[in-house]
Amino acid sequence: MDNDQFDATLLRSALERAALHGWRRTTVVDAARDVGLSLDTARKRFACKTMLLMTLGRLADEAALVEDGSEGSVREKLFDMLMRRLDVFQQYREGVRAVLRAVPLNPPLAIVLGGATVESMKWIADAAGMDTTGLAGAMRLQALLGVWTLTLRTWDKDDSQDMGLTMAALDQALDRAARFTGLGPATPQSTTAGTAHDADTDPMVDLPLEPFA
């Protein structure tokens, strides 16, 4: 088993355990033992369980940043990249939801993951061709963080297989961000957008960060 396989196996085990017992009660030791992995190797690769979440964030970013050669506006690229990020979260859905429940009760974890989220959104913004320089660029990046927060909140409640509500919420949030900060040309609202979280009720620039880099 190479390092990537080891990490993926341990990550899945930890999030499956979190889904059953909560993130607070999940340990790297228990996750490794559940799937027969070496504790020595687990300790070397994951000194603390927060590192497992950083690995999840890295996998989500790698999926988001895949260059498929497709053309499109900044807004369209942002939509595709953020959905690819959520596709990775969807693979570990119940475990990720358990982490989301734990974050408000764990300020150090919230700070670490919040900071990592900023870096992830910066990578995605740059890859989409969004200008993040200067004051205007900082406002665009803050708007993108708001888009991610709104979409992640909807994903948390969206039990559909096709993530239809999540896509509609992302569509709405990007439209609103485009109107206020010029992310890119807005597209018409989808017909399902009205069933999603009402993004217009939340000030885009005042949203708290949600976790996962």
PDB file of C-alpha atoms in Angstrom:
ATOM      1  CA  MET A   1       0.000   0.000   0.000  1.00  0.00           C
ATOM      2  CA  ASP A   2       1.513   3.332  -1.042  1.00  0.00           C
ATOM      3  CA  ASN A   3       1.131   6.573   0.891  1.00  0.00           C
ATOM      4  CA  ASP A   4      -1.833   7.816  -1.163  1.00  0.00           C
ATOM      5  CA  GLN A   5      -3.728   4.568  -0.615  1.00  0.00           C
ATOM      6  CA  PHE A   6      -2.877   4.588   3.070  1.00  0.00           C
ATOM      7  CA  ASP A   7      -4.100   8.157   3.477  1.00  0.00           C
ATOM      8  CA  ALA A   8      -7.310   7.518   1.546  1.00  0.00           C
ATOM      9  CA  THR A   9      -8.084   4.398   3.571  1.00  0.00           C
ATOM     10  CA  LEU A  10      -7.450   6.123   6.888  1.00  0.00           C
ATOM     11  CA  LEU A  11      -9.442   9.191   5.877  1.00  0.00           C
ATOM     12  CA  ARG A  12     -12.471   7.123   4.901  1.00  0.00           C
ATOM     13  CA  SER A  13     -12.248   5.113   8.108  1.00  0.00           C
ATOM     14  CA  ALA A  14     -12.046   8.249  10.238  1.00  0.00           C
ATOM     15  CA  LEU A  15     -15.037   9.886   8.555  1.00  0.00           C
ATOM     16  CA  GLU A  16     -17.080   6.690   8.779  1.00  0.00           C
ATOM     17  CA  ARG A  17     -16.316   6.569  12.488  1.00  0.00           C
ATOM     18  CA  ALA A  18     -17.195  10.262  12.814  1.00  0.00           C
ATOM     19  CA  ALA A  19     -20.552   9.605  11.151  1.00  0.00           C
ATOM     20  CA  LEU A  20     -21.305   7.012  13.828  1.00  0.00           C
ATOM     21  CA  HIS A  21     -19.751   8.537  16.926  1.00  0.00           C
ATOM     22  CA  GLY A  22     -19.117  12.206  16.137  1.00  0.00           C
ATOM     23  CA  TRP A  23     -15.876  13.930  15.226  1.00  0.00           C
ATOM     24  CA  ARG A  24     -14.971  14.734  18.845  1.00  0.00           C
ATOM     25  CA  ARG A  25     -14.894  11.053  19.740  1.00  0.00           C
ATOM     26  CA  THR A  26     -12.983  10.019  16.634  1.00  0.00           C
ATOM     27  CA  THR A  27      -9.253   9.336  16.976  1.00  0.00           C
ATOM     28  CA  VAL A  28      -6.566   8.462  14.468  1.00  0.00           C
ATOM     29  CA  VAL A  29      -5.769   5.356  16.515  1.00  0.00           C
ATOM     30  CA  ASP A  30      -9.329   4.052  16.352  1.00  0.00           C
ATOM     31  CA  ALA A  31      -9.652   4.859  12.657  1.00  0.00           C
ATOM     32  CA  ALA A  32      -6.421   3.002  11.882  1.00  0.00           C
ATOM     33  CA  ARG A  33      -7.393  -0.022  13.973  1.00  0.00           C
ATOM     34  CA  ASP A  34     -10.824  -0.214  12.335  1.00  0.00           C
ATOM     35  CA  VAL A  35      -9.193  -0.982   8.975  1.00  0.00           C
ATOM     36  CA  GLY A  36      -6.053  -2.759  10.163  1.00  0.00           C
ATOM     37  CA  LEU A  37      -3.575  -0.009   9.341  1.00  0.00           C
ATOM     38  CA  SER A  38      -0.199   0.371  11.036  1.00  0.00           C
ATOM     39  CA  LEU A  39      -0.392   2.700  14.028  1.00  0.00           C
ATOM     40  CA  ASP A  40       3.250   3.603  13.555  1.00  0.00           C
ATOM     41  CA  THR A  41       2.656   4.737   9.981  1.00  0.00           C
ATOM     42  CA  ALA A  42      -0.563   6.522  10.958  1.00  0.00           C
ATOM     43  CA  ARG A  43       1.340   8.464  13.634  1.00  0.00           C
ATOM     44  CA  LYS A  44       4.062   9.431  11.182  1.00  0.00           C
ATOM     45  CA  ARG A  45       1.601  10.649   8.568  1.00  0.00           C
ATOM     46  CA  PHE A  46      -1.103  12.122  10.811  1.00  0.00           C
ATOM     47  CA  ALA A  47       0.193  13.517  14.080  1.00  0.00           C
ATOM     48  CA  CYS A  48      -3.304  14.867  14.821  1.00  0.00           C
ATOM     49  CA  LYS A  49      -6.705  14.141  13.358  1.00  0.00           C
ATOM     50  CA  THR A  50      -7.078  17.673  11.983  1.00  0.00           C
ATOM     51  CA  MET A  51      -4.474  16.643   9.415  1.00  0.00           C
ATOM     52  CA  LEU A  52      -7.009  14.158   8.065  1.00  0.00           C
ATOM     53  CA  LEU A  53      -9.355  17.047   7.300  1.00  0.00           C
ATOM     54  CA  MET A  54      -6.541  18.914   5.600  1.00  0.00           C
ATOM     55  CA  THR A  55      -6.056  15.828   3.434  1.00  0.00           C
ATOM     56  CA  LEU A  56      -9.752  15.891   2.566  1.00  0.00           C
ATOM     57  CA  GLY A  57      -9.438  19.542   1.636  1.00  0.00           C
ATOM     58  CA  ARG A  58      -6.432  18.815  -0.565  1.00  0.00           C
ATOM     59  CA  LEU A  59      -8.306  16.047  -2.372  1.00  0.00           C
ATOM     60  CA  ALA A  60     -11.267  18.380  -2.887  1.00  0.00           C
ATOM     61  CA  ASP A  61      -8.992  21.097  -4.255  1.00  0.00           C
ATOM     62  CA  GLU A  62      -7.226  18.691  -6.587  1.00  0.00           C
ATOM     63  CA  ALA A  63     -10.593  17.656  -8.002  1.00  0.00           C
ATOM     64  CA  ALA A  64     -11.705  21.268  -8.331  1.00  0.00           C
ATOM     65  CA  LEU A  65      -8.536  22.382 -10.087  1.00  0.00           C
ATOM     66  CA  VAL A  66      -8.441  19.660 -12.744  1.00  0.00           C
ATOM     67  CA  GLU A  67      -7.943  21.370 -16.100  1.00  0.00           C
ATOM     68  CA  ASP A  68     -10.255  19.729 -18.616  1.00  0.00           C
ATOM     69  CA  GLY A  69      -9.683  22.221 -21.410  1.00  0.00           C
ATOM     70  CA  SER A  70     -13.266  23.468 -21.342  1.00  0.00           C
ATOM     71  CA  GLU A  71     -14.011  27.093 -22.182  1.00  0.00           C
ATOM     72  CA  GLY A  72     -16.381  29.341 -20.287  1.00  0.00           C
ATOM     73  CA  SER A  73     -16.827  32.537 -18.333  1.00  0.00           C
ATOM     74  CA  VAL A  74     -15.283  33.125 -14.919  1.00  0.00           C
ATOM     75  CA  ARG A  75     -18.670  32.452 -13.369  1.00  0.00           C
ATOM     76  CA  GLU A  76     -19.106  29.167 -15.250  1.00  0.00           C
ATOM     77  CA  LYS A  77     -15.646  28.020 -14.212  1.00  0.00           C
ATOM     78  CA  LEU A  78     -16.352  28.887 -10.583  1.00  0.00           C
ATOM     79  CA  PHE A  79     -19.592  26.902 -10.710  1.00  0.00           C
ATOM     80  CA  ASP A  80     -17.856  23.841 -12.128  1.00  0.00           C
ATOM     81  CA  MET A  81     -14.923  23.975  -9.706  1.00  0.00           C
ATOM     82  CA  LEU A  82     -17.038  24.454  -6.596  1.00  0.00           C
ATOM     83  CA  MET A  83     -19.322  21.587  -7.613  1.00  0.00           C
ATOM     84  CA  ARG A  84     -16.318  19.322  -8.186  1.00  0.00           C
ATOM     85  CA  ARG A  85     -15.179  20.224  -4.670  1.00  0.00           C
ATOM     86  CA  LEU A  86     -18.556  19.234  -3.293  1.00  0.00           C
ATOM     87  CA  ASP A  87     -18.520  16.008  -5.307  1.00  0.00           C
ATOM     88  CA  VAL A  88     -15.542  14.956  -3.175  1.00  0.00           C
ATOM     89  CA  PHE A  89     -17.345  15.915   0.033  1.00  0.00           C
ATOM     90  CA  GLN A  90     -20.331  13.911  -1.163  1.00  0.00           C
ATOM     91  CA  GLN A  91     -18.206  10.759  -1.143  1.00  0.00           C
ATOM     92  CA  TYR A  92     -17.808  11.172   2.636  1.00  0.00           C
ATOM     93  CA  ARG A  93     -21.138  12.870   3.223  1.00  0.00           C
ATOM     94  CA  GLU A  94     -22.150  11.731   6.717  1.00  0.00           C
ATOM     95  CA  GLY A  95     -18.642  12.073   8.091  1.00  0.00           C
ATOM     96  CA  VAL A  96     -18.261  15.585   6.722  1.00  0.00           C
ATOM     97  CA  ARG A  97     -21.616  16.537   8.184  1.00  0.00           C
ATOM     98  CA  ALA A  98     -20.403  15.259  11.571  1.00  0.00           C
ATOM     99  CA  VAL A  99     -17.374  17.530  11.275  1.00  0.00           C
ATOM    100  CA  LEU A 100     -19.605  20.499  10.441  1.00  0.00           C
ATOM    101  CA  ARG A 101     -21.517  19.850  13.680  1.00  0.00           C
ATOM    102  CA  ALA A 102     -18.258  19.796  15.658  1.00  0.00           C
ATOM    103  CA  VAL A 103     -16.653  22.955  14.255  1.00  0.00           C
ATOM    104  CA  PRO A 104     -18.763  25.561  16.165  1.00  0.00           C
ATOM    105  CA  LEU A 105     -17.813  23.848  19.440  1.00  0.00           C
ATOM    106  CA  ASN A 106     -14.097  23.730  18.628  1.00  0.00           C
ATOM    107  CA  PRO A 107     -12.684  27.244  18.015  1.00  0.00           C
ATOM    108  CA  PRO A 108      -9.095  26.084  17.271  1.00  0.00           C
ATOM    109  CA  LEU A 109     -10.404  23.710  14.609  1.00  0.00           C
ATOM    110  CA  ALA A 110     -12.597  26.452  13.169  1.00  0.00           C
ATOM    111  CA  ILE A 111      -9.610  28.804  12.917  1.00  0.00           C
ATOM    112  CA  VAL A 112      -7.387  26.229  11.202  1.00  0.00           C
ATOM    113  CA  LEU A 113     -10.009  25.108   8.723  1.00  0.00           C
ATOM    114  CA  GLY A 114     -11.260  28.631   8.125  1.00  0.00           C
ATOM    115  CA  GLY A 115      -7.783  29.780   7.187  1.00  0.00           C
ATOM    116  CA  ALA A 116      -7.308  26.801   4.909  1.00  0.00           C
ATOM    117  CA  THR A 117     -10.629  27.580   3.239  1.00  0.00           C
ATOM    118  CA  VAL A 118      -9.401  31.070   2.376  1.00  0.00           C
ATOM    119  CA  GLU A 119      -6.393  29.546   0.622  1.00  0.00           C
ATOM    120  CA  SER A 120      -8.593  27.077  -1.250  1.00  0.00           C
ATOM    121  CA  MET A 121     -10.899  29.807  -2.493  1.00  0.00           C
ATOM    122  CA  LYS A 122      -7.889  31.880  -3.562  1.00  0.00           C
ATOM    123  CA  TRP A 123      -6.609  28.981  -5.680  1.00  0.00           C
ATOM    124  CA  ILE A 124     -10.047  28.474  -7.221  1.00  0.00           C
ATOM    125  CA  ALA A 125     -10.508  32.195  -7.898  1.00  0.00           C
ATOM    126  CA  ASP A 126      -7.113  32.436  -9.581  1.00  0.00           C
ATOM    127  CA  ALA A 127      -7.724  29.293 -11.620  1.00  0.00           C
ATOM    128  CA  ALA A 128     -11.054  30.685 -12.835  1.00  0.00           C
ATOM    129  CA  GLY A 129      -9.391  33.907 -13.961  1.00  0.00           C
ATOM    130  CA  MET A 130     -10.888  36.135 -11.281  1.00  0.00           C
ATOM    131  CA  ASP A 131      -8.818  39.187 -10.352  1.00  0.00           C
ATOM    132  CA  THR A 132      -8.118  39.035  -6.611  1.00  0.00           C
ATOM    133  CA  THR A 133      -5.608  41.892  -6.420  1.00  0.00           C
ATOM    134  CA  GLY A 134      -6.186  45.138  -4.544  1.00  0.00           C
ATOM    135  CA  LEU A 135      -9.229  46.150  -2.520  1.00  0.00           C
ATOM    136  CA  ALA A 136     -11.676  45.183  -5.265  1.00  0.00           C
ATOM    137  CA  GLY A 137     -10.003  41.788  -5.558  1.00  0.00           C
ATOM    138  CA  ALA A 138     -10.235  41.255  -1.795  1.00  0.00           C
ATOM    139  CA  MET A 139     -13.964  41.989  -1.997  1.00  0.00           C
ATOM    140  CA  ARG A 140     -14.353  39.481  -4.828  1.00  0.00           C
ATOM    141  CA  LEU A 141     -12.549  36.836  -2.791  1.00  0.00           C
ATOM    142  CA  GLN A 142     -14.742  37.573   0.234  1.00  0.00           C
ATOM    143  CA  ALA A 143     -17.785  37.213  -1.997  1.00  0.00           C
ATOM    144  CA  LEU A 144     -16.516  33.839  -3.201  1.00  0.00           C
ATOM    145  CA  LEU A 145     -16.107  32.746   0.417  1.00  0.00           C
ATOM    146  CA  GLY A 146     -19.726  33.763   0.948  1.00  0.00           C
ATOM    147  CA  VAL A 147     -20.761  31.747  -2.096  1.00  0.00           C
ATOM    148  CA  TRP A 148     -18.996  28.691  -0.699  1.00  0.00           C
ATOM    149  CA  THR A 149     -20.559  29.165   2.741  1.00  0.00           C
ATOM    150  CA  LEU A 150     -24.102  29.456   1.399  1.00  0.00           C
ATOM    151  CA  THR A 151     -23.643  26.478  -0.889  1.00  0.00           C
ATOM    152  CA  LEU A 152     -22.110  24.293   1.810  1.00  0.00           C
ATOM    153  CA  ARG A 153     -25.006  25.084   4.150  1.00  0.00           C
ATOM    154  CA  THR A 154     -27.458  23.973   1.489  1.00  0.00           C
ATOM    155  CA  TRP A 155     -25.437  20.848   0.696  1.00  0.00           C
ATOM    156  CA  ASP A 156     -25.582  19.927   4.392  1.00  0.00           C
ATOM    157  CA  LYS A 157     -29.382  19.798   4.157  1.00  0.00           C
ATOM    158  CA  ASP A 158     -29.659  18.449   0.603  1.00  0.00           C
ATOM    159  CA  ASP A 159     -30.419  14.717   0.723  1.00  0.00           C
ATOM    160  CA  SER A 160     -31.071  14.368  -3.006  1.00  0.00           C
ATOM    161  CA  GLN A 161     -28.870  12.075  -5.067  1.00  0.00           C
ATOM    162  CA  ASP A 162     -28.246  14.658  -7.780  1.00  0.00           C
ATOM    163  CA  MET A 163     -27.562  17.543  -5.346  1.00  0.00           C
ATOM    164  CA  GLY A 164     -30.162  19.589  -7.232  1.00  0.00           C
ATOM    165  CA  LEU A 165     -30.844  21.978  -4.358  1.00  0.00           C
ATOM    166  CA  THR A 166     -27.140  22.497  -3.877  1.00  0.00           C
ATOM    167  CA  MET A 167     -26.578  23.359  -7.523  1.00  0.00           C
ATOM    168  CA  ALA A 168     -29.499  25.786  -7.462  1.00  0.00           C
ATOM    169  CA  ALA A 169     -28.134  27.467  -4.312  1.00  0.00           C
ATOM    170  CA  LEU A 170     -24.702  27.797  -5.914  1.00  0.00           C
ATOM    171  CA  ASP A 171     -26.303  29.244  -9.037  1.00  0.00           C
ATOM    172  CA  GLN A 172     -28.173  31.847  -6.984  1.00  0.00           C
ATOM    173  CA  ALA A 173     -25.156  32.737  -4.859  1.00  0.00           C
ATOM    174  CA  LEU A 174     -22.913  33.219  -7.887  1.00  0.00           C
ATOM    175  CA  ASP A 175     -25.525  35.422  -9.539  1.00  0.00           C
ATOM    176  CA  ARG A 176     -25.721  37.599  -6.448  1.00  0.00           C
ATOM    177  CA  ALA A 177     -21.948  37.778  -6.119  1.00  0.00           C
ATOM    178  CA  ALA A 178     -21.683  38.726  -9.784  1.00  0.00           C
ATOM    179  CA  ARG A 179     -24.134  41.587  -9.303  1.00  0.00           C
ATOM    180  CA  PHE A 180     -22.250  43.007  -6.325  1.00  0.00           C
ATOM    181  CA  THR A 181     -18.604  42.313  -7.154  1.00  0.00           C
ATOM    182  CA  GLY A 182     -18.421  41.440 -10.853  1.00  0.00           C
ATOM    183  CA  LEU A 183     -17.275  37.805 -10.612  1.00  0.00           C
ATOM    184  CA  GLY A 184     -18.403  37.352 -14.168  1.00  0.00           C
ATOM    185  CA  PRO A 185     -21.510  37.636 -16.340  1.00  0.00           C
ATOM    186  CA  ALA A 186     -24.524  36.259 -14.541  1.00  0.00           C
ATOM    187  CA  THR A 187     -26.685  33.643 -16.216  1.00  0.00           C
ATOM    188  CA  PRO A 188     -30.468  33.286 -15.920  1.00  0.00           C
ATOM    189  CA  GLN A 189     -31.717  31.634 -12.790  1.00  0.00           C
ATOM    190  CA  SER A 190     -32.366  27.925 -13.145  1.00  0.00           C
ATOM    191  CA  THR A 191     -35.945  26.752 -12.867  1.00  0.00           C
ATOM    192  CA  THR A 192     -35.111  24.932  -9.645  1.00  0.00           C
ATOM    193  CA  ALA A 193     -33.423  27.892  -8.006  1.00  0.00           C
ATOM    194  CA  GLY A 194     -36.571  28.957  -6.195  1.00  0.00           C
ATOM    195  CA  THR A 195     -36.518  25.754  -4.145  1.00  0.00           C
ATOM    196  CA  ALA A 196     -32.998  26.359  -2.861  1.00  0.00           C
ATOM    197  CA  HIS A 197     -31.727  28.365   0.071  1.00  0.00           C
ATOM    198  CA  ASP A 198     -32.601  31.998  -0.525  1.00  0.00           C
ATOM    199  CA  ALA A 199     -29.140  33.457  -1.006  1.00  0.00           C
ATOM    200  CA  ASP A 200     -30.568  36.986  -1.252  1.00  0.00           C
ATOM    201  CA  THR A 201     -31.437  36.964   2.444  1.00  0.00           C
ATOM    202  CA  ASP A 202     -27.797  36.908   3.566  1.00  0.00           C
ATOM    203  CA  PRO A 203     -25.290  39.746   3.063  1.00  0.00           C
ATOM    204  CA  MET A 204     -22.578  38.103   0.993  1.00  0.00           C
ATOM    205  CA  VAL A 205     -19.689  39.903   2.616  1.00  0.00           C
ATOM    206  CA  ASP A 206     -20.725  39.216   6.240  1.00  0.00           C
ATOM    207  CA  LEU A 207     -20.824  35.419   6.146  1.00  0.00           C
ATOM    208  CA  PRO A 208     -18.631  33.323   8.433  1.00  0.00           C
ATOM    209  CA  LEU A 209     -16.148  30.938   6.873  1.00  0.00           C
ATOM    210  CA  GLU A 210     -17.087  27.299   6.639  1.00  0.00           C
ATOM    211  CA  PRO A 211     -14.403  24.621   6.955  1.00  0.00           C
ATOM    212  CA  PHE A 212     -12.334  22.548   4.558  1.00  0.00           C
ATOM    213  CA  ALA A 213      -9.532  23.696   2.440  1.00  0.00           C
TER     214      ALA A 213
END
